[in-house]
mmCIF file of C-alpha atoms and ligand atoms in Angstrom:
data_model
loop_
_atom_site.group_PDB
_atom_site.id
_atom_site.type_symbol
_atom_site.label_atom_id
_atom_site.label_comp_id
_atom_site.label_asym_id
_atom_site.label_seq_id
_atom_site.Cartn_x
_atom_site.Cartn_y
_atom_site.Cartn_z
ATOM 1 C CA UNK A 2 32.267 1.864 17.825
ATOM 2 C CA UNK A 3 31.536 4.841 15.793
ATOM 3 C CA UNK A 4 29.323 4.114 13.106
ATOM 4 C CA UNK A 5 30.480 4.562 8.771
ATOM 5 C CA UNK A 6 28.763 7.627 7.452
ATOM 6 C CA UNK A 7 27.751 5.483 4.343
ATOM 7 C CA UNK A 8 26.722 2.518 5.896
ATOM 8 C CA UNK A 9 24.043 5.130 7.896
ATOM 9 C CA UNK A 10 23.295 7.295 4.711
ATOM 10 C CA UNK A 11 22.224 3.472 3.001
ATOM 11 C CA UNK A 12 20.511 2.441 5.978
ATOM 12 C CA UNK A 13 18.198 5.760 5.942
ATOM 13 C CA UNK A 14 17.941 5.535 2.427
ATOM 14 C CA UNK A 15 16.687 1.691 2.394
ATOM 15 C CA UNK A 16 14.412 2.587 4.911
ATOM 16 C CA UNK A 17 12.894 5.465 2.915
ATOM 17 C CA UNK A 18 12.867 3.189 -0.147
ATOM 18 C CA UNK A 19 10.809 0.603 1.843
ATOM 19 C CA UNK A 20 8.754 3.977 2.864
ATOM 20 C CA UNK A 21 8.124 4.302 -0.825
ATOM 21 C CA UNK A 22 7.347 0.760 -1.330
ATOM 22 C CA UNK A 23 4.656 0.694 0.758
ATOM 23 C CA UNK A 24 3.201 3.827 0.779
ATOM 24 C CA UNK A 25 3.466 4.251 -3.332
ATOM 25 C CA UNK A 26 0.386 1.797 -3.734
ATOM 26 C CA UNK A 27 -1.727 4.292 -0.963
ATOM 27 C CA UNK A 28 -1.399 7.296 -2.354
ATOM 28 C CA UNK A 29 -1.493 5.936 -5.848
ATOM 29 C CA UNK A 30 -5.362 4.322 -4.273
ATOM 30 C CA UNK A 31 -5.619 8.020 -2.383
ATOM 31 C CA UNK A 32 -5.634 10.029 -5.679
ATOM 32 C CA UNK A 33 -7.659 7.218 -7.645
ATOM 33 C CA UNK A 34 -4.522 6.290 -10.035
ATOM 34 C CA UNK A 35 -5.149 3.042 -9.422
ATOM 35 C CA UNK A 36 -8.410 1.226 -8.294
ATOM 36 C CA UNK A 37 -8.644 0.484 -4.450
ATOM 37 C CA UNK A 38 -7.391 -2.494 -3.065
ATOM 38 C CA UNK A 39 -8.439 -3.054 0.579
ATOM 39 C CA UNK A 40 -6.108 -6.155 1.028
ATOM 40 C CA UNK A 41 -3.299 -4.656 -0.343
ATOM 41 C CA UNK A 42 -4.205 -0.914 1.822
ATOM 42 C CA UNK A 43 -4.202 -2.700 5.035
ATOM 43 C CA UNK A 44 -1.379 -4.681 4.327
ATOM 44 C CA UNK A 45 0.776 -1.589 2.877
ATOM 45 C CA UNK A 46 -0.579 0.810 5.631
ATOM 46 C CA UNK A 47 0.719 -1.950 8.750
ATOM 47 C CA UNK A 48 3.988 -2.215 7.198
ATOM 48 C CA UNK A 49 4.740 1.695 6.884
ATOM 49 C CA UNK A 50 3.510 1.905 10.444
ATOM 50 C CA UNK A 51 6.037 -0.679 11.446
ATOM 51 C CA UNK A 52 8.596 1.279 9.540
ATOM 52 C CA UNK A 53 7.652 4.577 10.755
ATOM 53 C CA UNK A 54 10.526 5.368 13.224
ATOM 54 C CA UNK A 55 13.175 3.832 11.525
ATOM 55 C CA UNK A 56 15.179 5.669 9.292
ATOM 56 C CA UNK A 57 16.004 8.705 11.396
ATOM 57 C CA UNK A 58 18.683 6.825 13.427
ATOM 58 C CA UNK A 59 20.229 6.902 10.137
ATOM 59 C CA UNK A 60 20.888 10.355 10.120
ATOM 60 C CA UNK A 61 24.122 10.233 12.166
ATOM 61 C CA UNK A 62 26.239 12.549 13.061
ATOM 62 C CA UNK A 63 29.360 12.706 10.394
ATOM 63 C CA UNK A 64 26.513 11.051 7.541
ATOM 64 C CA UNK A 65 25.519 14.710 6.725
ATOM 65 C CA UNK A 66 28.916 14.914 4.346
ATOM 66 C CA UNK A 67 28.035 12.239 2.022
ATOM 67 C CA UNK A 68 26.380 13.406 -1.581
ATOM 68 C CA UNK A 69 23.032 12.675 -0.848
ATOM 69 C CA UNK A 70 19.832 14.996 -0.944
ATOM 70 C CA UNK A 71 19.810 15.445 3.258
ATOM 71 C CA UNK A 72 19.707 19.134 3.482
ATOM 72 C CA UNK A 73 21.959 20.593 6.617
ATOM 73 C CA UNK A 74 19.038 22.066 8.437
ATOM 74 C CA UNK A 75 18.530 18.450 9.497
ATOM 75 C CA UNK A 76 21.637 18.736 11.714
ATOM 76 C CA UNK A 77 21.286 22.641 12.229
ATOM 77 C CA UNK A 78 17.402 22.811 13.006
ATOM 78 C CA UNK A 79 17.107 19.817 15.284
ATOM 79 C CA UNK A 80 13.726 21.157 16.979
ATOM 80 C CA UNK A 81 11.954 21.208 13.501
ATOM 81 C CA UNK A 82 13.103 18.426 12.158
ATOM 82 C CA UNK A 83 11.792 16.570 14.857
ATOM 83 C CA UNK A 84 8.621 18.093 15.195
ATOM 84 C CA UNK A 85 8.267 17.510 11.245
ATOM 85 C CA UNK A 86 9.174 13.285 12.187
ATOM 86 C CA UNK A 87 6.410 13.203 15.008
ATOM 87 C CA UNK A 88 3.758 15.107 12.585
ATOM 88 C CA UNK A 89 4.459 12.322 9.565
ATOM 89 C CA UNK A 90 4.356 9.261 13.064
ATOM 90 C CA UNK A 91 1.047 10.696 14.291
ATOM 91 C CA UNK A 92 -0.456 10.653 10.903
ATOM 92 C CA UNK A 93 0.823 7.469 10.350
ATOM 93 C CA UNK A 94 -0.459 6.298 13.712
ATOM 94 C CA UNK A 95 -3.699 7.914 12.724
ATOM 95 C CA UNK A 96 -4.466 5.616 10.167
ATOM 96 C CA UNK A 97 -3.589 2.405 12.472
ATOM 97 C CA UNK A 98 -6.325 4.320 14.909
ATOM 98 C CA UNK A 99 -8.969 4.477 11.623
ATOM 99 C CA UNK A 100 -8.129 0.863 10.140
ATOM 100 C CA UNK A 101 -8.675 -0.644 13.594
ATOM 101 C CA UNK A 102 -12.364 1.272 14.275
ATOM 102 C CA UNK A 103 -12.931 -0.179 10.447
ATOM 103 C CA UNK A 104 -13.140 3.006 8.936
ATOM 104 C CA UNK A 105 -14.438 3.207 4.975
ATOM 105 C CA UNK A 106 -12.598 3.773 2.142
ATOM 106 C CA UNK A 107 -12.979 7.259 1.583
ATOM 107 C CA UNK A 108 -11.604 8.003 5.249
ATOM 108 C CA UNK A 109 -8.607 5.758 4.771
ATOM 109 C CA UNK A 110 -7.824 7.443 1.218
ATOM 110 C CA UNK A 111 -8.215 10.586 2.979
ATOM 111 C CA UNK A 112 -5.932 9.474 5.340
ATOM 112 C CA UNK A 113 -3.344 8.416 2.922
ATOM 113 C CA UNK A 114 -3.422 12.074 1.476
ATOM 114 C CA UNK A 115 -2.781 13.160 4.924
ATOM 115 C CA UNK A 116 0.619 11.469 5.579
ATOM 116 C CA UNK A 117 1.582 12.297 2.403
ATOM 117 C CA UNK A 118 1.585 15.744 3.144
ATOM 118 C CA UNK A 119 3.729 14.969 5.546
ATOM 119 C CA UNK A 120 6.226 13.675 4.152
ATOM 120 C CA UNK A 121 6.324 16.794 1.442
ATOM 121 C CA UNK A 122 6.072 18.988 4.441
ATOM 122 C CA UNK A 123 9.104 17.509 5.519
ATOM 123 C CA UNK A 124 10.936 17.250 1.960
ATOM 124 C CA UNK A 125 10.282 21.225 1.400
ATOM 125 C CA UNK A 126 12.600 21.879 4.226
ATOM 126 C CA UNK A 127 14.770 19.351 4.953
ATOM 127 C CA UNK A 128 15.117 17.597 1.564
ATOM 128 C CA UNK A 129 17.256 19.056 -1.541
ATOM 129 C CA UNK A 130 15.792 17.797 -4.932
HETATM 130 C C1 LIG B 220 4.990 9.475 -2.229
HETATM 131 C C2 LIG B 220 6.401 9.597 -2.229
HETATM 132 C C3 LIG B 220 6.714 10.713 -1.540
HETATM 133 C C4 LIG B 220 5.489 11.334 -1.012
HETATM 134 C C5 LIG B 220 5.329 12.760 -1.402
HETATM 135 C C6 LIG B 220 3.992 13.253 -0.933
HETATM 136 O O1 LIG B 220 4.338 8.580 -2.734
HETATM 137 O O2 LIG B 220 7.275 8.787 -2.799
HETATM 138 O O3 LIG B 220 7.902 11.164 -1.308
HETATM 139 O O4 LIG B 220 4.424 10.519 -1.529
HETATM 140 O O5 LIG B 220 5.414 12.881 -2.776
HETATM 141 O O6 LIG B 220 3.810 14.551 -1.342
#
């Protein structure tokens, strides 16, 4: 049962809006736009974590005709793209690692600024915007 290119390119993209949701607040604490918020840190950080691996299943093969900001390399660069997915998972595992040996705030905002260079690192190539 092959799957509908746009049911996959929604799935991805509700995955990467859930992304956003959670990690919006972090890097909005990371760059001191907004005060810090332990609770709402932890909280945000456990859910991206679960989240993590999710959305690349959504790039299927056949979802890379749809209008949407996926650049080709994704399906023509394979090796990179996944070594770009397993950078952003081990910085987001990273930050599991810190918040469970109780780490401080300034290490978890640092944190924060780490994964999201990883996800820009991974927008320069692979995302058109
Ligand atoms: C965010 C967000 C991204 C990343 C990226 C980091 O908060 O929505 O796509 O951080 O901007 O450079």
């Amino acid at each position: 049962q092959a799957v509908d290119p746009e049911d996959a390119i929604e799935y991805r993209q509700g995955v990467f809006k859930a992304f956003s949701w959670n990690f919006g607040p972090m890097a909005g604490m990371a760059q001191g736009e907004i005060p810090f918020n332990e609770e709402m840190f932890l909280e945000r950080a456990d859910q991206l974590a679960r989240l993590a691996d999710m959305p690349w299943q959504g790039f299927t093969e056949g979802s890379d005709l749809g209008e949407t900001d996926a650049m080709m390399e994704v399906w023509e660069d394979q090796e990179t793209w996944e070594q770009k997915i397993a950078d952003f998972e081990e910085e987001v595992s990273r930050m599991t690692a810190l918040i469970d040996e109780g780490a401080d705030e300034m290490q978890l905002r640092r944190q924060a600024g780490e994964i999201g260079q990883s996800c820009k690192a991974c927008h320069d190539s692979f995302r058109a915007d």
